[in-house]
């Protein structure tokens, strides 16, 4: 792990896309610093969702493809 959501270079934006169905989207950005180590990275998001029928809360994970910083 190089950066987490508490670091000022990372931004998290949540947007409701369908109120009736409870859909939403998350956009995560990383403003890569000039002194960031070169390498291959992925951004991973760990979230939870609530089932609208049962109220059960379940975890999910989202991940970008690999990208290179040089």
mmCIF file of N, CA and C in Angstrom, residues 6-65:
data_model
loop_
_atom_site.group_PDB
_atom_site.id
_atom_site.type_symbol
_atom_site.label_atom_id
_atom_site.label_comp_id
_atom_site.label_asym_id
_atom_site.label_seq_id
_atom_site.Cartn_x
_atom_site.Cartn_y
_atom_site.Cartn_z
ATOM 1 N N UNK A 6 -7.013 8.436 3.303
ATOM 2 C CA UNK A 6 -6.791 9.581 4.197
ATOM 3 C C UNK A 6 -5.692 10.523 3.693
ATOM 4 N N UNK A 7 -4.983 10.139 2.636
ATOM 5 C CA UNK A 7 -3.901 10.977 2.121
ATOM 6 C C UNK A 7 -4.478 12.087 1.238
ATOM 7 N N UNK A 8 -3.933 13.315 1.335
ATOM 8 C CA UNK A 8 -4.474 14.434 0.546
ATOM 9 C C UNK A 8 -4.388 14.253 -0.970
ATOM 10 N N UNK A 9 -3.555 13.345 -1.458
ATOM 11 C CA UNK A 9 -3.442 13.152 -2.906
ATOM 12 C C UNK A 9 -4.557 12.268 -3.460
ATOM 13 N N UNK A 10 -5.357 11.658 -2.593
ATOM 14 C CA UNK A 10 -6.453 10.805 -3.054
ATOM 15 C C UNK A 10 -7.792 11.499 -2.827
ATOM 16 N N UNK A 11 -8.704 11.295 -3.764
ATOM 17 C CA UNK A 11 -10.038 11.897 -3.685
ATOM 18 C C UNK A 11 -11.086 10.807 -3.906
ATOM 19 N N UNK A 12 -12.162 10.884 -3.148
ATOM 20 C CA UNK A 12 -13.275 9.945 -3.227
ATOM 21 C C UNK A 12 -14.540 10.741 -3.514
ATOM 22 N N UNK A 13 -15.262 10.370 -4.568
ATOM 23 C CA UNK A 13 -16.507 11.052 -4.912
ATOM 24 C C UNK A 13 -17.603 10.009 -5.091
ATOM 25 N N UNK A 14 -18.685 10.150 -4.328
ATOM 26 C CA UNK A 14 -19.830 9.254 -4.403
ATOM 27 C C UNK A 14 -21.005 9.996 -5.007
ATOM 28 N N UNK A 15 -21.720 9.337 -5.943
ATOM 29 C CA UNK A 15 -22.863 9.974 -6.594
ATOM 30 C C UNK A 15 -23.993 8.964 -6.740
ATOM 31 N N UNK A 16 -25.194 9.337 -6.297
ATOM 32 C CA UNK A 16 -26.384 8.506 -6.497
ATOM 33 C C UNK A 16 -26.783 8.619 -7.959
ATOM 34 N N UNK A 17 -26.934 7.482 -8.635
ATOM 35 C CA UNK A 17 -27.285 7.499 -10.054
ATOM 36 C C UNK A 17 -28.729 7.091 -10.307
ATOM 37 N N UNK A 18 -29.344 6.406 -9.348
ATOM 38 C CA UNK A 18 -30.748 6.023 -9.485
ATOM 39 C C UNK A 18 -31.335 5.869 -8.090
ATOM 40 N N UNK A 19 -32.088 6.873 -7.658
ATOM 41 C CA UNK A 19 -32.661 6.851 -6.318
ATOM 42 C C UNK A 19 -33.684 5.748 -6.118
ATOM 43 N N UNK A 20 -34.484 5.457 -7.152
ATOM 44 C CA UNK A 20 -35.520 4.435 -7.030
ATOM 45 C C UNK A 20 -34.924 3.046 -6.820
ATOM 46 N N UNK A 21 -33.835 2.762 -7.521
ATOM 47 C CA UNK A 21 -33.197 1.450 -7.410
ATOM 48 C C UNK A 21 -32.026 1.445 -6.437
ATOM 49 N N UNK A 22 -31.638 2.614 -5.959
ATOM 50 C CA UNK A 22 -30.539 2.692 -4.998
ATOM 51 C C UNK A 22 -29.159 2.551 -5.616
ATOM 52 N N UNK A 23 -29.027 2.820 -6.905
ATOM 53 C CA UNK A 23 -27.731 2.704 -7.577
ATOM 54 C C UNK A 23 -26.877 3.934 -7.310
ATOM 55 N N UNK A 24 -25.586 3.712 -7.242
ATOM 56 C CA UNK A 24 -24.649 4.822 -7.094
ATOM 57 C C UNK A 24 -23.336 4.466 -7.770
ATOM 58 N N UNK A 25 -22.503 5.486 -7.953
ATOM 59 C CA UNK A 25 -21.170 5.317 -8.540
ATOM 60 C C UNK A 25 -20.149 5.995 -7.647
ATOM 61 N N UNK A 26 -18.972 5.424 -7.622
ATOM 62 C CA UNK A 26 -17.852 5.998 -6.886
ATOM 63 C C UNK A 26 -16.741 6.296 -7.881
ATOM 64 N N UNK A 27 -16.142 7.467 -7.763
ATOM 65 C CA UNK A 27 -14.960 7.813 -8.547
ATOM 66 C C UNK A 27 -13.825 8.082 -7.567
ATOM 67 N N UNK A 28 -12.712 7.403 -7.789
ATOM 68 C CA UNK A 28 -11.533 7.591 -6.949
ATOM 69 C C UNK A 28 -10.412 8.107 -7.833
ATOM 70 N N UNK A 29 -9.766 9.182 -7.404
ATOM 71 C CA UNK A 29 -8.640 9.728 -8.158
ATOM 72 C C UNK A 29 -7.422 9.823 -7.253
ATOM 73 N N UNK A 30 -6.295 9.696 -7.873
ATOM 74 C CA UNK A 30 -5.018 9.849 -7.174
ATOM 75 C C UNK A 30 -4.204 10.862 -7.959
ATOM 76 N N UNK A 31 -3.954 12.015 -7.376
ATOM 77 C CA UNK A 31 -3.075 13.014 -7.974
ATOM 78 C C UNK A 31 -1.646 12.577 -7.679
ATOM 79 N N UNK A 32 -1.032 11.945 -8.656
ATOM 80 C CA UNK A 32 0.269 11.303 -8.453
ATOM 81 C C UNK A 32 1.344 12.360 -8.253
ATOM 82 N N UNK A 33 2.026 12.264 -7.132
ATOM 83 C CA UNK A 33 3.075 13.216 -6.795
ATOM 84 C C UNK A 33 4.299 12.999 -7.677
ATOM 85 N N UNK A 34 5.053 14.057 -7.888
ATOM 86 C CA UNK A 34 6.260 13.963 -8.727
ATOM 87 C C UNK A 34 7.276 12.987 -8.162
ATOM 88 N N UNK A 35 7.300 12.825 -6.834
ATOM 89 C CA UNK A 35 8.293 11.936 -6.227
ATOM 90 C C UNK A 35 7.730 10.550 -5.906
ATOM 91 N N UNK A 36 6.569 10.208 -6.471
ATOM 92 C CA UNK A 36 5.999 8.874 -6.250
ATOM 93 C C UNK A 36 6.934 7.828 -6.856
ATOM 94 N N UNK A 37 7.137 6.721 -6.162
ATOM 95 C CA UNK A 37 8.016 5.681 -6.696
ATOM 96 C C UNK A 37 7.493 5.125 -8.023
ATOM 97 N N UNK A 38 8.403 4.924 -8.973
ATOM 98 C CA UNK A 38 8.032 4.281 -10.230
ATOM 99 C C UNK A 38 7.573 2.867 -9.937
ATOM 100 N N UNK A 39 6.616 2.407 -10.716
ATOM 101 C CA UNK A 39 6.143 1.040 -10.527
ATOM 102 C C UNK A 39 4.771 0.833 -11.132
ATOM 103 N N UNK A 40 4.243 -0.346 -10.898
ATOM 104 C CA UNK A 40 2.917 -0.724 -11.365
ATOM 105 C C UNK A 40 1.962 -0.658 -10.184
ATOM 106 N N UNK A 41 0.829 -0.017 -10.398
ATOM 107 C CA UNK A 41 -0.133 0.226 -9.321
ATOM 108 C C UNK A 41 -1.531 -0.217 -9.735
ATOM 109 N N UNK A 42 -2.390 -0.395 -8.737
ATOM 110 C CA UNK A 42 -3.831 -0.578 -8.900
ATOM 111 C C UNK A 42 -4.500 0.192 -7.769
ATOM 112 N N UNK A 43 -5.688 0.694 -8.010
ATOM 113 C CA UNK A 43 -6.477 1.319 -6.950
ATOM 114 C C UNK A 43 -7.565 0.324 -6.560
ATOM 115 N N UNK A 44 -7.660 0.044 -5.270
ATOM 116 C CA UNK A 44 -8.644 -0.904 -4.754
ATOM 117 C C UNK A 44 -9.609 -0.181 -3.829
ATOM 118 N N UNK A 45 -10.889 -0.489 -3.975
ATOM 119 C CA UNK A 45 -11.943 0.116 -3.159
ATOM 120 C C UNK A 45 -12.684 -0.991 -2.415
ATOM 121 N N UNK A 46 -12.764 -0.854 -1.110
ATOM 122 C CA UNK A 46 -13.514 -1.791 -0.277
ATOM 123 C C UNK A 46 -14.770 -1.073 0.202
ATOM 124 N N UNK A 47 -15.922 -1.610 -0.141
ATOM 125 C CA UNK A 47 -17.169 -0.949 0.216
ATOM 126 C C UNK A 47 -18.190 -1.920 0.771
ATOM 127 N N UNK A 48 -19.326 -1.390 1.127
ATOM 128 C CA UNK A 48 -20.462 -2.170 1.603
ATOM 129 C C UNK A 48 -21.707 -1.702 0.866
ATOM 130 N N UNK A 49 -22.642 -2.613 0.679
ATOM 131 C CA UNK A 49 -23.929 -2.234 0.100
ATOM 132 C C UNK A 49 -25.044 -2.844 0.928
ATOM 133 N N UNK A 50 -26.190 -2.212 0.865
ATOM 134 C CA UNK A 50 -27.357 -2.676 1.609
ATOM 135 C C UNK A 50 -28.400 -3.197 0.632
ATOM 136 N N UNK A 51 -28.813 -4.432 0.818
ATOM 137 C CA UNK A 51 -29.847 -5.024 -0.006
ATOM 138 C C UNK A 51 -31.172 -4.329 0.295
ATOM 139 N N UNK A 52 -31.820 -3.791 -0.737
ATOM 140 C CA UNK A 52 -33.060 -3.045 -0.556
ATOM 141 C C UNK A 52 -34.243 -3.890 -0.122
ATOM 142 N N UNK A 53 -34.177 -5.198 -0.357
ATOM 143 C CA UNK A 53 -35.289 -6.080 0.015
ATOM 144 C C UNK A 53 -35.122 -6.632 1.421
ATOM 145 N N UNK A 54 -33.910 -7.037 1.749
ATOM 146 C CA UNK A 54 -33.698 -7.712 3.040
ATOM 147 C C UNK A 54 -33.059 -6.813 4.088
ATOM 148 N N UNK A 55 -32.427 -5.724 3.650
ATOM 149 C CA UNK A 55 -31.715 -4.856 4.583
ATOM 150 C C UNK A 55 -30.342 -5.375 4.962
ATOM 151 N N UNK A 56 -29.976 -6.540 4.423
ATOM 152 C CA UNK A 56 -28.670 -7.130 4.734
ATOM 153 C C UNK A 56 -27.546 -6.278 4.142
ATOM 154 N N UNK A 57 -26.506 -6.052 4.927
ATOM 155 C CA UNK A 57 -25.330 -5.311 4.468
ATOM 156 C C UNK A 57 -24.234 -6.305 4.117
ATOM 157 N N UNK A 58 -23.677 -6.162 2.928
ATOM 158 C CA UNK A 58 -22.636 -7.065 2.439
ATOM 159 C C UNK A 58 -21.460 -6.265 1.907
ATOM 160 N N UNK A 59 -20.300 -6.862 1.979
ATOM 161 C CA UNK A 59 -19.068 -6.222 1.504
ATOM 162 C C UNK A 59 -18.856 -6.510 0.019
ATOM 163 N N UNK A 60 -18.159 -5.593 -0.644
ATOM 164 C CA UNK A 60 -17.709 -5.826 -2.012
ATOM 165 C C UNK A 60 -16.375 -5.125 -2.212
ATOM 166 N N UNK A 61 -15.664 -5.511 -3.263
ATOM 167 C CA UNK A 61 -14.378 -4.916 -3.603
ATOM 168 C C UNK A 61 -14.389 -4.542 -5.076
ATOM 169 N N UNK A 62 -13.850 -3.371 -5.389
ATOM 170 C CA UNK A 62 -13.655 -2.948 -6.768
ATOM 171 C C UNK A 62 -12.178 -2.636 -6.974
ATOM 172 N N UNK A 63 -11.679 -2.889 -8.170
ATOM 173 C CA UNK A 63 -10.256 -2.660 -8.413
ATOM 174 C C UNK A 63 -10.038 -2.235 -9.861
ATOM 175 N N UNK A 64 -9.147 -1.257 -10.041
ATOM 176 C CA UNK A 64 -8.780 -0.836 -11.390
ATOM 177 C C UNK A 64 -7.867 -1.883 -12.012
ATOM 178 N N UNK A 65 -7.656 -1.753 -13.299
ATOM 179 C CA UNK A 65 -6.592 -2.502 -13.933
ATOM 180 C C UNK A 65 -5.249 -1.917 -13.513
#
